[in-house]
Short mmCIF file of C-alpha atoms in Angstrom, two decimals:
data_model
loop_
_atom_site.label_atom_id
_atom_site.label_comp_id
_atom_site.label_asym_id
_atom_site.label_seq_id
_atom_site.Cartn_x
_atom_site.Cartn_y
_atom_site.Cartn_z
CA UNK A 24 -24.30 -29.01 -6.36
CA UNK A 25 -22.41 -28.77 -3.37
CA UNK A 26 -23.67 -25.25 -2.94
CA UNK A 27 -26.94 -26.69 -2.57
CA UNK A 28 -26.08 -28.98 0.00
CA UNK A 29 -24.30 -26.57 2.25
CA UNK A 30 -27.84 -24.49 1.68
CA UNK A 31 -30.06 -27.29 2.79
CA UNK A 32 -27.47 -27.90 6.10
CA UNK A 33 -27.82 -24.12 6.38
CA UNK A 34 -31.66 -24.24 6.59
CA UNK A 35 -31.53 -26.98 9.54
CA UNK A 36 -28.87 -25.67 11.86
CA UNK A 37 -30.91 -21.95 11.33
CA UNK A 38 -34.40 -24.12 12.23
CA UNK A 39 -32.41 -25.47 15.50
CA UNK A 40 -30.05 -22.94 16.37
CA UNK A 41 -32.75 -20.15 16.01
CA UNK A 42 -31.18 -17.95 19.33
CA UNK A 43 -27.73 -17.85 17.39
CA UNK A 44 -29.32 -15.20 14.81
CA UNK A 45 -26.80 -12.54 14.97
CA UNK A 46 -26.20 -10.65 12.11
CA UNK A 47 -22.83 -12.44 11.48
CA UNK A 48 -24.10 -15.89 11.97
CA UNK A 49 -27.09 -15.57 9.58
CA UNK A 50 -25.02 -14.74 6.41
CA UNK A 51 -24.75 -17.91 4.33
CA UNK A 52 -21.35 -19.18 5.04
CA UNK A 53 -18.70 -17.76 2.80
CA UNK A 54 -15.33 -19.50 3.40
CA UNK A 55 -16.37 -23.20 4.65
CA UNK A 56 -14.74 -25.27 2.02
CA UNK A 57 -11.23 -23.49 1.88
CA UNK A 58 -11.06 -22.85 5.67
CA UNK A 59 -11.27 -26.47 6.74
CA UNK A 60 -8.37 -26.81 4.08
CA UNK A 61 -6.82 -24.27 6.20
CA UNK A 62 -7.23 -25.82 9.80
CA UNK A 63 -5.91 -29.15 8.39
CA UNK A 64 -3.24 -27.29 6.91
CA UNK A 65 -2.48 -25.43 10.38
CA UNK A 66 -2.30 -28.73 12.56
CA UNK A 67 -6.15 -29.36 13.32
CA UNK A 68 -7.40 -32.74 12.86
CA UNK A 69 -8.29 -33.62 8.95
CA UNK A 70 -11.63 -33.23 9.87
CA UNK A 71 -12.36 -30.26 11.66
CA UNK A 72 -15.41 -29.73 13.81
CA UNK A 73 -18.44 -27.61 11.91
CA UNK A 74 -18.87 -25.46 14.78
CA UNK A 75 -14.71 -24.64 15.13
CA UNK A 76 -15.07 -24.07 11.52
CA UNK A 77 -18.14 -21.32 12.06
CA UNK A 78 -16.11 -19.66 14.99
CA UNK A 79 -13.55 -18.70 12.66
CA UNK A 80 -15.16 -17.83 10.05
CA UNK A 81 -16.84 -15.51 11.78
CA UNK A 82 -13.75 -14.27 13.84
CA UNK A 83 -12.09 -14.00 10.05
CA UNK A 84 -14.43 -11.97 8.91
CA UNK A 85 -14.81 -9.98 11.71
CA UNK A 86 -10.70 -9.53 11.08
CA UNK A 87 -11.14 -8.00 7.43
CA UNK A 88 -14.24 -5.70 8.49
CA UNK A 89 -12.04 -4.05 11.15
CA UNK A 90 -9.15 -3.67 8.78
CA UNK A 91 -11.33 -2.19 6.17
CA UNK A 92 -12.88 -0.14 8.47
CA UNK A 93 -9.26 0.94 10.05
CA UNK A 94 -7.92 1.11 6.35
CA UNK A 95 -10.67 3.41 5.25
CA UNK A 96 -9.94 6.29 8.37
CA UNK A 97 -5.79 5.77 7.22
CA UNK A 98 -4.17 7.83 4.08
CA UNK A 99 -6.90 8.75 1.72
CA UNK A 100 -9.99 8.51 3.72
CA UNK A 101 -13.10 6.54 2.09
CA UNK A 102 -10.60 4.23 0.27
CA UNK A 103 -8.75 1.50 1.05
CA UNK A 104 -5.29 1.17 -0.86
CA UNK A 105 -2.84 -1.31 -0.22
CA UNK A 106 0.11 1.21 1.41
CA UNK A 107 -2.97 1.49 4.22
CA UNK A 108 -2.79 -2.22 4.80
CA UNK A 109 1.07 -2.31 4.85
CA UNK A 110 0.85 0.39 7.54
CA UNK A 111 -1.66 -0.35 9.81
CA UNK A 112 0.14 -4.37 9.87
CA UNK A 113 3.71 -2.69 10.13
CA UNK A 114 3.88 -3.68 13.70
CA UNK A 115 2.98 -7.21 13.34
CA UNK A 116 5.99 -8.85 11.81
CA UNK A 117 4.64 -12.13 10.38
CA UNK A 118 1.93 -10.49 9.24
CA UNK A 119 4.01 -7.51 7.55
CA UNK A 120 6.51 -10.10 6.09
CA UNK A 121 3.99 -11.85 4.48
CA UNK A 122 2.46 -8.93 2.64
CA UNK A 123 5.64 -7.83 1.24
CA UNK A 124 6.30 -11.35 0.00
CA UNK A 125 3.05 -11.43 -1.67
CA UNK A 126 3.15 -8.20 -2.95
CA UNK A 127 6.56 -8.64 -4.60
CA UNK A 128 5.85 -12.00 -5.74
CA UNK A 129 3.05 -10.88 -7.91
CA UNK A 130 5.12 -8.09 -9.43
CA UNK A 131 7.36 -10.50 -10.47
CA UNK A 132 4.93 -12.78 -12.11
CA UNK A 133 2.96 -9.72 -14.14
CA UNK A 134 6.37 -8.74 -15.10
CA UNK A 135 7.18 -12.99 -16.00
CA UNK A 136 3.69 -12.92 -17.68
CA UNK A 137 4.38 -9.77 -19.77
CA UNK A 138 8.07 -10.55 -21.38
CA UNK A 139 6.22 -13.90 -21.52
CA UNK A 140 3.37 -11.89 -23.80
CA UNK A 141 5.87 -9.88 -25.58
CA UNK A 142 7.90 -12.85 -26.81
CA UNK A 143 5.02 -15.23 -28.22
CA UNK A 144 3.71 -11.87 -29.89
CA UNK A 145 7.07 -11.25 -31.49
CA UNK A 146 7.37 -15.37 -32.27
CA UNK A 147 3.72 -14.89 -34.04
CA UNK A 148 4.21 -11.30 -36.38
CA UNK A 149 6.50 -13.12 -38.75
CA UNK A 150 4.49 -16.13 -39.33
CA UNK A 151 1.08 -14.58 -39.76
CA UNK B 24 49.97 19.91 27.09
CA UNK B 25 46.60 20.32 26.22
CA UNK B 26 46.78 18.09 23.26
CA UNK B 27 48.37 14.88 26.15
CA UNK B 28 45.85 15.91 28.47
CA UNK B 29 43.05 15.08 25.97
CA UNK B 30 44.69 12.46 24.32
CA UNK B 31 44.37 11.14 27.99
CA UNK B 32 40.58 11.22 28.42
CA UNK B 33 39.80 10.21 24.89
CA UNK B 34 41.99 7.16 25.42
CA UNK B 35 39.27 6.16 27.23
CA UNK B 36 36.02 6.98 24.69
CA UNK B 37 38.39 5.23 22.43
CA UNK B 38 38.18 2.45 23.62
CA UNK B 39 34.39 2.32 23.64
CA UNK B 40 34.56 2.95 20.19
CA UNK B 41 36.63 0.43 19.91
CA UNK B 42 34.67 -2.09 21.57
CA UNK B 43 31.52 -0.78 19.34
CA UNK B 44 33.25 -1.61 16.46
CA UNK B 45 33.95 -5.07 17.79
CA UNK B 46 30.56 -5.75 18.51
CA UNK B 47 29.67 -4.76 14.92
CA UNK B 48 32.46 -7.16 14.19
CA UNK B 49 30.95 -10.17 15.94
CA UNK B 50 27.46 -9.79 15.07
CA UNK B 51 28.31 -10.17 11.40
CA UNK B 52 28.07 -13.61 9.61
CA UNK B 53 31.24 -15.31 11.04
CA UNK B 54 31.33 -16.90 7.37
CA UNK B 55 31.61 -13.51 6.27
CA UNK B 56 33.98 -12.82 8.61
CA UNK B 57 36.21 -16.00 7.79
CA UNK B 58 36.01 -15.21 3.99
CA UNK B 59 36.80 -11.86 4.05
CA UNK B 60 39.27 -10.64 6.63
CA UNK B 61 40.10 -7.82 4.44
CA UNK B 62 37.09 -6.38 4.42
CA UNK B 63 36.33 -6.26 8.19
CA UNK B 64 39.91 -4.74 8.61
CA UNK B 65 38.46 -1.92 6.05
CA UNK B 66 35.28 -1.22 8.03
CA UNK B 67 37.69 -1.27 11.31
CA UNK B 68 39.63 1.12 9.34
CA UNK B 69 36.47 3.05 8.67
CA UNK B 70 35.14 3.30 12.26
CA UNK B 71 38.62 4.75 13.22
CA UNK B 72 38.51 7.10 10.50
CA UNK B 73 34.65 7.95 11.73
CA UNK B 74 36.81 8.58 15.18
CA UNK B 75 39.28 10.84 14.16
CA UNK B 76 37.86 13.19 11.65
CA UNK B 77 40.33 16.18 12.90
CA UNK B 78 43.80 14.49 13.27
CA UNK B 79 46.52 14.67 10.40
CA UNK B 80 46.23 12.05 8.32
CA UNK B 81 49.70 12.43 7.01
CA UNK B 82 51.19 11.17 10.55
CA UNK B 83 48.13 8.73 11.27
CA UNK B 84 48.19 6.93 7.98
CA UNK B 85 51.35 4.96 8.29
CA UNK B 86 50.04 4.63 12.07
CA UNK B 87 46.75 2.88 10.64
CA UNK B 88 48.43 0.50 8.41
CA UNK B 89 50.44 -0.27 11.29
CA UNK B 90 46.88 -0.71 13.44
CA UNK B 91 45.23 -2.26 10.80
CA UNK B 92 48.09 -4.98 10.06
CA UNK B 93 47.76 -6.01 13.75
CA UNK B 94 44.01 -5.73 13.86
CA UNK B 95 44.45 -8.45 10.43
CA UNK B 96 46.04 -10.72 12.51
CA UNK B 97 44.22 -10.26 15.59
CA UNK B 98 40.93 -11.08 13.06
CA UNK B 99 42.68 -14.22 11.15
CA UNK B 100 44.26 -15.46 15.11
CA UNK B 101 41.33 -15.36 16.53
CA UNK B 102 38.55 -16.47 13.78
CA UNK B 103 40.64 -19.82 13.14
CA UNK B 104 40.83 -20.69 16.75
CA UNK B 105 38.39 -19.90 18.32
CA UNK B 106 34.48 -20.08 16.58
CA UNK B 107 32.90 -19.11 20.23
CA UNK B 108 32.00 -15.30 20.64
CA UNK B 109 31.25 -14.92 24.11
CA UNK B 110 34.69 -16.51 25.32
CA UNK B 111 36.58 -14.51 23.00
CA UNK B 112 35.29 -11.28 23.51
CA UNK B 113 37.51 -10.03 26.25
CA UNK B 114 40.44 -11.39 24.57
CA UNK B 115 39.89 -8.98 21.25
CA UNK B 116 39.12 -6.11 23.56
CA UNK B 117 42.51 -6.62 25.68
CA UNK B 118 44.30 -7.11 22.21
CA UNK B 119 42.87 -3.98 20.56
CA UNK B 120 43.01 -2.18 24.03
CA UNK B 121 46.88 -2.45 24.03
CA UNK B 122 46.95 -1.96 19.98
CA UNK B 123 45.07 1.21 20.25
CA UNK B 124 47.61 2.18 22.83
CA UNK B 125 50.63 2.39 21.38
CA UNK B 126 49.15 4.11 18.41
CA UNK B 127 47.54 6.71 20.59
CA UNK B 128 50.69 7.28 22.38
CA UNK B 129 52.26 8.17 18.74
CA UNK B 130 49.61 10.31 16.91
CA UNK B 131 47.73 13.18 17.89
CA UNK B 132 44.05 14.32 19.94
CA UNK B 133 40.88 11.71 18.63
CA UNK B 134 37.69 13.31 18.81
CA UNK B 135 34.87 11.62 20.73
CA UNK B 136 33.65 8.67 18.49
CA UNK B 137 29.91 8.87 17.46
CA UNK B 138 27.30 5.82 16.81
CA UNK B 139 29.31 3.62 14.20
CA UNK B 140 26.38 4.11 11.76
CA UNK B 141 26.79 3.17 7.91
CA UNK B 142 26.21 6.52 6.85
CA UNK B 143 28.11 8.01 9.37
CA UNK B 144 31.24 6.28 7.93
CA UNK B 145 30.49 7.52 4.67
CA UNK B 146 29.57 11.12 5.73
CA UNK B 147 33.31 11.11 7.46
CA UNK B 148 34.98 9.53 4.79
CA UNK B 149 33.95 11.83 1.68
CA UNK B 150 34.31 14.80 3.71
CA UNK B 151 38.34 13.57 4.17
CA UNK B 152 38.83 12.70 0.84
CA UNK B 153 41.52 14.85 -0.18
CA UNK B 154 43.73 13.65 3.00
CA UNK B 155 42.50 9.98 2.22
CA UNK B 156 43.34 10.37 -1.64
CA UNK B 157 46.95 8.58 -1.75
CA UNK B 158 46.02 5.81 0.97
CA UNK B 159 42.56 5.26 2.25
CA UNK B 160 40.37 6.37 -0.51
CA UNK B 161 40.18 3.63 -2.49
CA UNK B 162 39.53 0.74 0.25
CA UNK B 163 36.99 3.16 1.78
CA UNK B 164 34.95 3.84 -1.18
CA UNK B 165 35.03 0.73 -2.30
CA UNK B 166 34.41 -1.26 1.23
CA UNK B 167 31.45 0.49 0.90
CA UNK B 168 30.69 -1.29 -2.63
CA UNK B 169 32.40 -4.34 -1.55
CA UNK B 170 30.36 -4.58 2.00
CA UNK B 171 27.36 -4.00 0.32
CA UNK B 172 27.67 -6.38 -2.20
CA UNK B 173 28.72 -8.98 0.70
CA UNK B 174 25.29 -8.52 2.05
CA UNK B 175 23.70 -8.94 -0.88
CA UNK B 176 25.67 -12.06 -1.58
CA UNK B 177 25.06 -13.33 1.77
CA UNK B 178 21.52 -12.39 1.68
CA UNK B 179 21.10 -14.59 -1.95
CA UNK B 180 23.28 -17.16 -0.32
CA UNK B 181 20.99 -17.08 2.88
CA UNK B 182 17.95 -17.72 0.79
CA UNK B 183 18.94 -20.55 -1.50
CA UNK B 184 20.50 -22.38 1.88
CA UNK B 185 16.97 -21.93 3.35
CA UNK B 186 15.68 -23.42 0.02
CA UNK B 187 17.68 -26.43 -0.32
CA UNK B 188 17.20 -26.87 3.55
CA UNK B 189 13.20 -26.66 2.93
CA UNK B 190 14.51 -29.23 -0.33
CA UNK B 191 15.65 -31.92 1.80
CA UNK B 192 13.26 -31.48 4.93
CA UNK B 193 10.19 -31.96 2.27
CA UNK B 194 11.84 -34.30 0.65
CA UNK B 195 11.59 -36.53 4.22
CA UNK B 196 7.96 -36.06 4.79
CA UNK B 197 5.88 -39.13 5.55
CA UNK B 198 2.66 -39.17 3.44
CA UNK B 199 0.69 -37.88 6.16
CA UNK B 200 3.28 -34.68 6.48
CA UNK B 201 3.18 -34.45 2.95
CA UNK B 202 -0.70 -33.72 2.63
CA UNK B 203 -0.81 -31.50 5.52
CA UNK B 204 2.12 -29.44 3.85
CA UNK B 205 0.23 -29.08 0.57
CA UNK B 206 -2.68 -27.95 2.21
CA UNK B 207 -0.90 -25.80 4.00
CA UNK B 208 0.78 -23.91 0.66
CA UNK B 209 -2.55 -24.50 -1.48
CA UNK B 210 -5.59 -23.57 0.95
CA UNK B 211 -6.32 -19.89 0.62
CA UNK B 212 -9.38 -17.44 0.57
CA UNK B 213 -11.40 -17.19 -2.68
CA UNK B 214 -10.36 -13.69 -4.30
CA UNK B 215 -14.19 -13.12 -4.75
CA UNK B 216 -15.89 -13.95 -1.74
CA UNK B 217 -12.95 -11.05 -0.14
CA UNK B 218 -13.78 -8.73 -2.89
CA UNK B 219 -17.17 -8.76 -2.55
CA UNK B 220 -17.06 -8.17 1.41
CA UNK B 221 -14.69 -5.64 1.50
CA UNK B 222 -16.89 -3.72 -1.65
CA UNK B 223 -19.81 -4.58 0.79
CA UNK B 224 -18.00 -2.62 3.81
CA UNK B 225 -16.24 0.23 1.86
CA UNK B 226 -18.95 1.09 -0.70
CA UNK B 227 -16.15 1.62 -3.40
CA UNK B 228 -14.30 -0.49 -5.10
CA UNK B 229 -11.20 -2.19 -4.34
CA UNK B 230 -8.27 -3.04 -6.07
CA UNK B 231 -6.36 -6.33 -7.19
CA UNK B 232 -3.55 -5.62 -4.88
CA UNK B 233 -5.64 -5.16 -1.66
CA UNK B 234 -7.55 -8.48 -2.30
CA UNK B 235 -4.07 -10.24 -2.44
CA UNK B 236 -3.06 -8.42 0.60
CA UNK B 237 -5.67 -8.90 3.13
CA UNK B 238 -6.44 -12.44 1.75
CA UNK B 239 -2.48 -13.32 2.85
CA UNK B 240 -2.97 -11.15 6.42
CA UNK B 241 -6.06 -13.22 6.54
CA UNK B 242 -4.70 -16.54 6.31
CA UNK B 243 -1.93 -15.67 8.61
CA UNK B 244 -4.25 -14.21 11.27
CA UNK B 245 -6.06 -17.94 10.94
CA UNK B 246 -3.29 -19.92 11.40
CA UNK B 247 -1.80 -17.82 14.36
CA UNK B 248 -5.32 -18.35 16.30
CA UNK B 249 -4.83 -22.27 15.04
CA UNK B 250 -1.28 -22.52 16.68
CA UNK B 251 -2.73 -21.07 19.80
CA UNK B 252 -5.27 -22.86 20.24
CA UNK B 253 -3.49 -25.85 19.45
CA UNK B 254 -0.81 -24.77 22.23
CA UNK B 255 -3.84 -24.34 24.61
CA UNK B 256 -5.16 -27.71 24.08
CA UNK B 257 -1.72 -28.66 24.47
CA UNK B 258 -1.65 -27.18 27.99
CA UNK B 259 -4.95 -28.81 28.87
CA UNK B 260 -4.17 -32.67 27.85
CA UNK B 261 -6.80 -33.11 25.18
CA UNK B 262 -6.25 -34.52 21.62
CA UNK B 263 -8.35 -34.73 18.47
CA UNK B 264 -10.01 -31.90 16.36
CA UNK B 265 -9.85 -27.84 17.58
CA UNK B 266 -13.04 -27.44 20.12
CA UNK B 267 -14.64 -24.34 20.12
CA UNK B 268 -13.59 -23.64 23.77
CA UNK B 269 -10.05 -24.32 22.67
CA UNK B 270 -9.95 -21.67 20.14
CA UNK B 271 -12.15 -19.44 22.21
CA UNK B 272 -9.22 -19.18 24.96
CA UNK B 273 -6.43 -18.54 22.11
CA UNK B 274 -8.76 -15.83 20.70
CA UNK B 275 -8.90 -14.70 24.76
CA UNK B 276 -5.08 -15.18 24.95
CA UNK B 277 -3.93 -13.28 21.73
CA UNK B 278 -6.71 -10.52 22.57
CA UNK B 279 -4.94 -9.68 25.41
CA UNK B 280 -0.85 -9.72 23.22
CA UNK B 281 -2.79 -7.06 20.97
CA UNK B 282 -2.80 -9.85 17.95
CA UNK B 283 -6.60 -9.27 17.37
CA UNK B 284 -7.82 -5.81 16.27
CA UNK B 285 -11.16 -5.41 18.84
CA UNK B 286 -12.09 -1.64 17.32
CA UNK B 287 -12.27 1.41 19.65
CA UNK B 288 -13.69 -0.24 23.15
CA UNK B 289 -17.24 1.31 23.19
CA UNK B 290 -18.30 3.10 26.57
CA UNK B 291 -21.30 1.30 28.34
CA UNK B 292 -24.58 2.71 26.87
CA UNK B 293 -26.61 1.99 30.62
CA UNK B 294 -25.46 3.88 33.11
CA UNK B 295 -26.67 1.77 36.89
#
């Protein structure tokens, strides 16, 4: 349902805005919801403007296709792995830091999940 | 003759060494320091061991207990007066200056001292271990162990101060503070929106791992352009939500640090 309204919104700003229709401003808007989380979250006002919202969104995923694009010509070309992202951030520090943390975090919680796994399976055997 | 002669101009790299080691010294934790005086006077003991790989360590090793008992009080003096650095620099150099003296004046030629490197202390100290077996072997080896277990200690202890710090500043949020921080910590990118675009640019799939990865660079590049922009409307007086122009000039500003990947420049396709 609220897919369908962001549609219909869609439909009127492309009947007005009709000059705007680059390729990156056509797509139907991906990341709307979560990034106006996001501004709030970063300082902005609670409710963001639509049109900040669109700039980033675009600059965002103008961001990942240059990163893909950079991670596919780095290590194993045609692929993108994740010890090309690590690399081509390494100079960044905040943003290196960050993937680290996440990286490691989510070893530790497959590893959590797993022992996690393995004991319930062990608690079940005897009684079934 | 030759031996006094040399003594004479490596009195002088000594005491660079010296005052490397010192700085090691001061940029440690000065809890560390505080805690474990025994452990800095073994990695002072190690740098002058890095420093004098060829003198007999027969003469020198009643010489270094001598050097390091002084450097132990030096440490314990100093650290429970004075808690400033920068003042009390000069004062440790002038005190080890005149330590090192007298001990140079008693033992025999000191090589030039290399970069006081971690490995470089260990490189030095296993290749001496026969001379160091009765004295120095065991506090070297195990200043090693000890030192790095110190780090790791202080590391742990670093992070659980930073989380009872983050414990107590949360726990004084207004309401208002409160949302904003759990929007912070919550709002991220859907997983499968960023798979699907990056499987749209590549052509091949991607794995788990990569989607977690550039959806975290991605929310960090966001909120760096945020702050920015913030900062520049800031700078211009103006309040309320983000304009575009606002986050236009931070995307300007951070172009120009190197912050935003523009691609390979293209060359103009006209020429006039």
């Amino acid at each position: 349902m609220v897919t369908l309204d962001e549609t219909f919104e869609q439909f009127e700003e492309e009947e007005t805005d009709v000059h705007l229709g680059s390729t990156l401003s056509g797509r139907k808007r991906l990341f709307s919801k979560e990034l106006r989380c996001m501004m709030y979250g970063f300082g902005d006002d609670q409710n963001p403007y639509t049109e900040s919202v669109d700039l980033l969104e675009d600059l965002v995923i103008e961001f990942i296709t240059e990163m893909t694009h950079k991670a596919m010509e780095v290590g194993r070309t045609g692929r993108v792995q994740v010890e090309d992202i690590v690399f081509l951030v390494r100079k960044d520090s905040r943003k290196y830091a960050r993937v680290k943390d996440l990286l490691t975090m989510n070893e530790e919680l497959k590893k959590a999940r797993k022992a996690f796994d393995e004991v319930k399976y062990a608690g079940e055997t005897p009684v079934s | 003759m030759d031996s006094i002669f040399s003594r004479a101009e490596s009195a002088h790299d000594k005491d660079d060494g010296v005052k490397c080691g010192l700085e090691s010294l001061e940029v440690k934790d000065d809890q560390s320091l505080r805690n474990e005086a025994v452990g800095s006077q073994d990695s002072f003991s190690s740098v002058k061991l890095e420093n004098d790989p060829e003198s007999s360590f027969a003469r020198s090793d009643s010489d270094q207990d001598q050097y390091n008992d002084d450097q132990d009080n030096d440490n314990d003096h100093d650290h429970d007066q004075d808690q400033d650095n920068d003042e009390t620099g000069d004062t440790h150099l002038n005190r080890a200056a005149s330590a090192l003296e007298d001990i140079l004046s008693n033992t025999s030629s000191f090589s030039k001292p290399a970069a006081s490197t971690k490995s470089d202390m260990k490189d030095n100290s296993e290749s001496n271990d026969a001379f160091h077996e009765s004295i120095m072997l065991p506090k070297s080896c195990s200043s090693d162990k000890r030192d790095k277990k110190k780090e790791m200690k202080s590391r742990r202890e670093l992070e659980e101060e930073e989380r009872e710090k983050m414990q107590v500043l949360v726990s004084n949020f207004t309401e208002e503070q409160l949302d904003r921080y759990e929007m912070y910590r919550r709002s991220a990118f859907p997983k499968a929106a960023i798979k699907r675009l990056m499987q749209t640019i590549t052509g091949c799939s991607v794995s788990q791992n990569v989607v977690i990865a550039m959806s975290g660079i991605a929310k960090v590049f966001v909120g760096e352009i945020v702050e920015e922009a913030l900062d520049v409307m800031e700078t211009q007086g103006e309040s309320g939500p983000l304009q575009p122009k606002h986050l236009r000039e931070a995307i300007r500003r951070l172009r120009l640090k190197g912050q935003i990947p523009n691609g390979r420049p293209r060359k103009p396709m006209f020429h006039f």
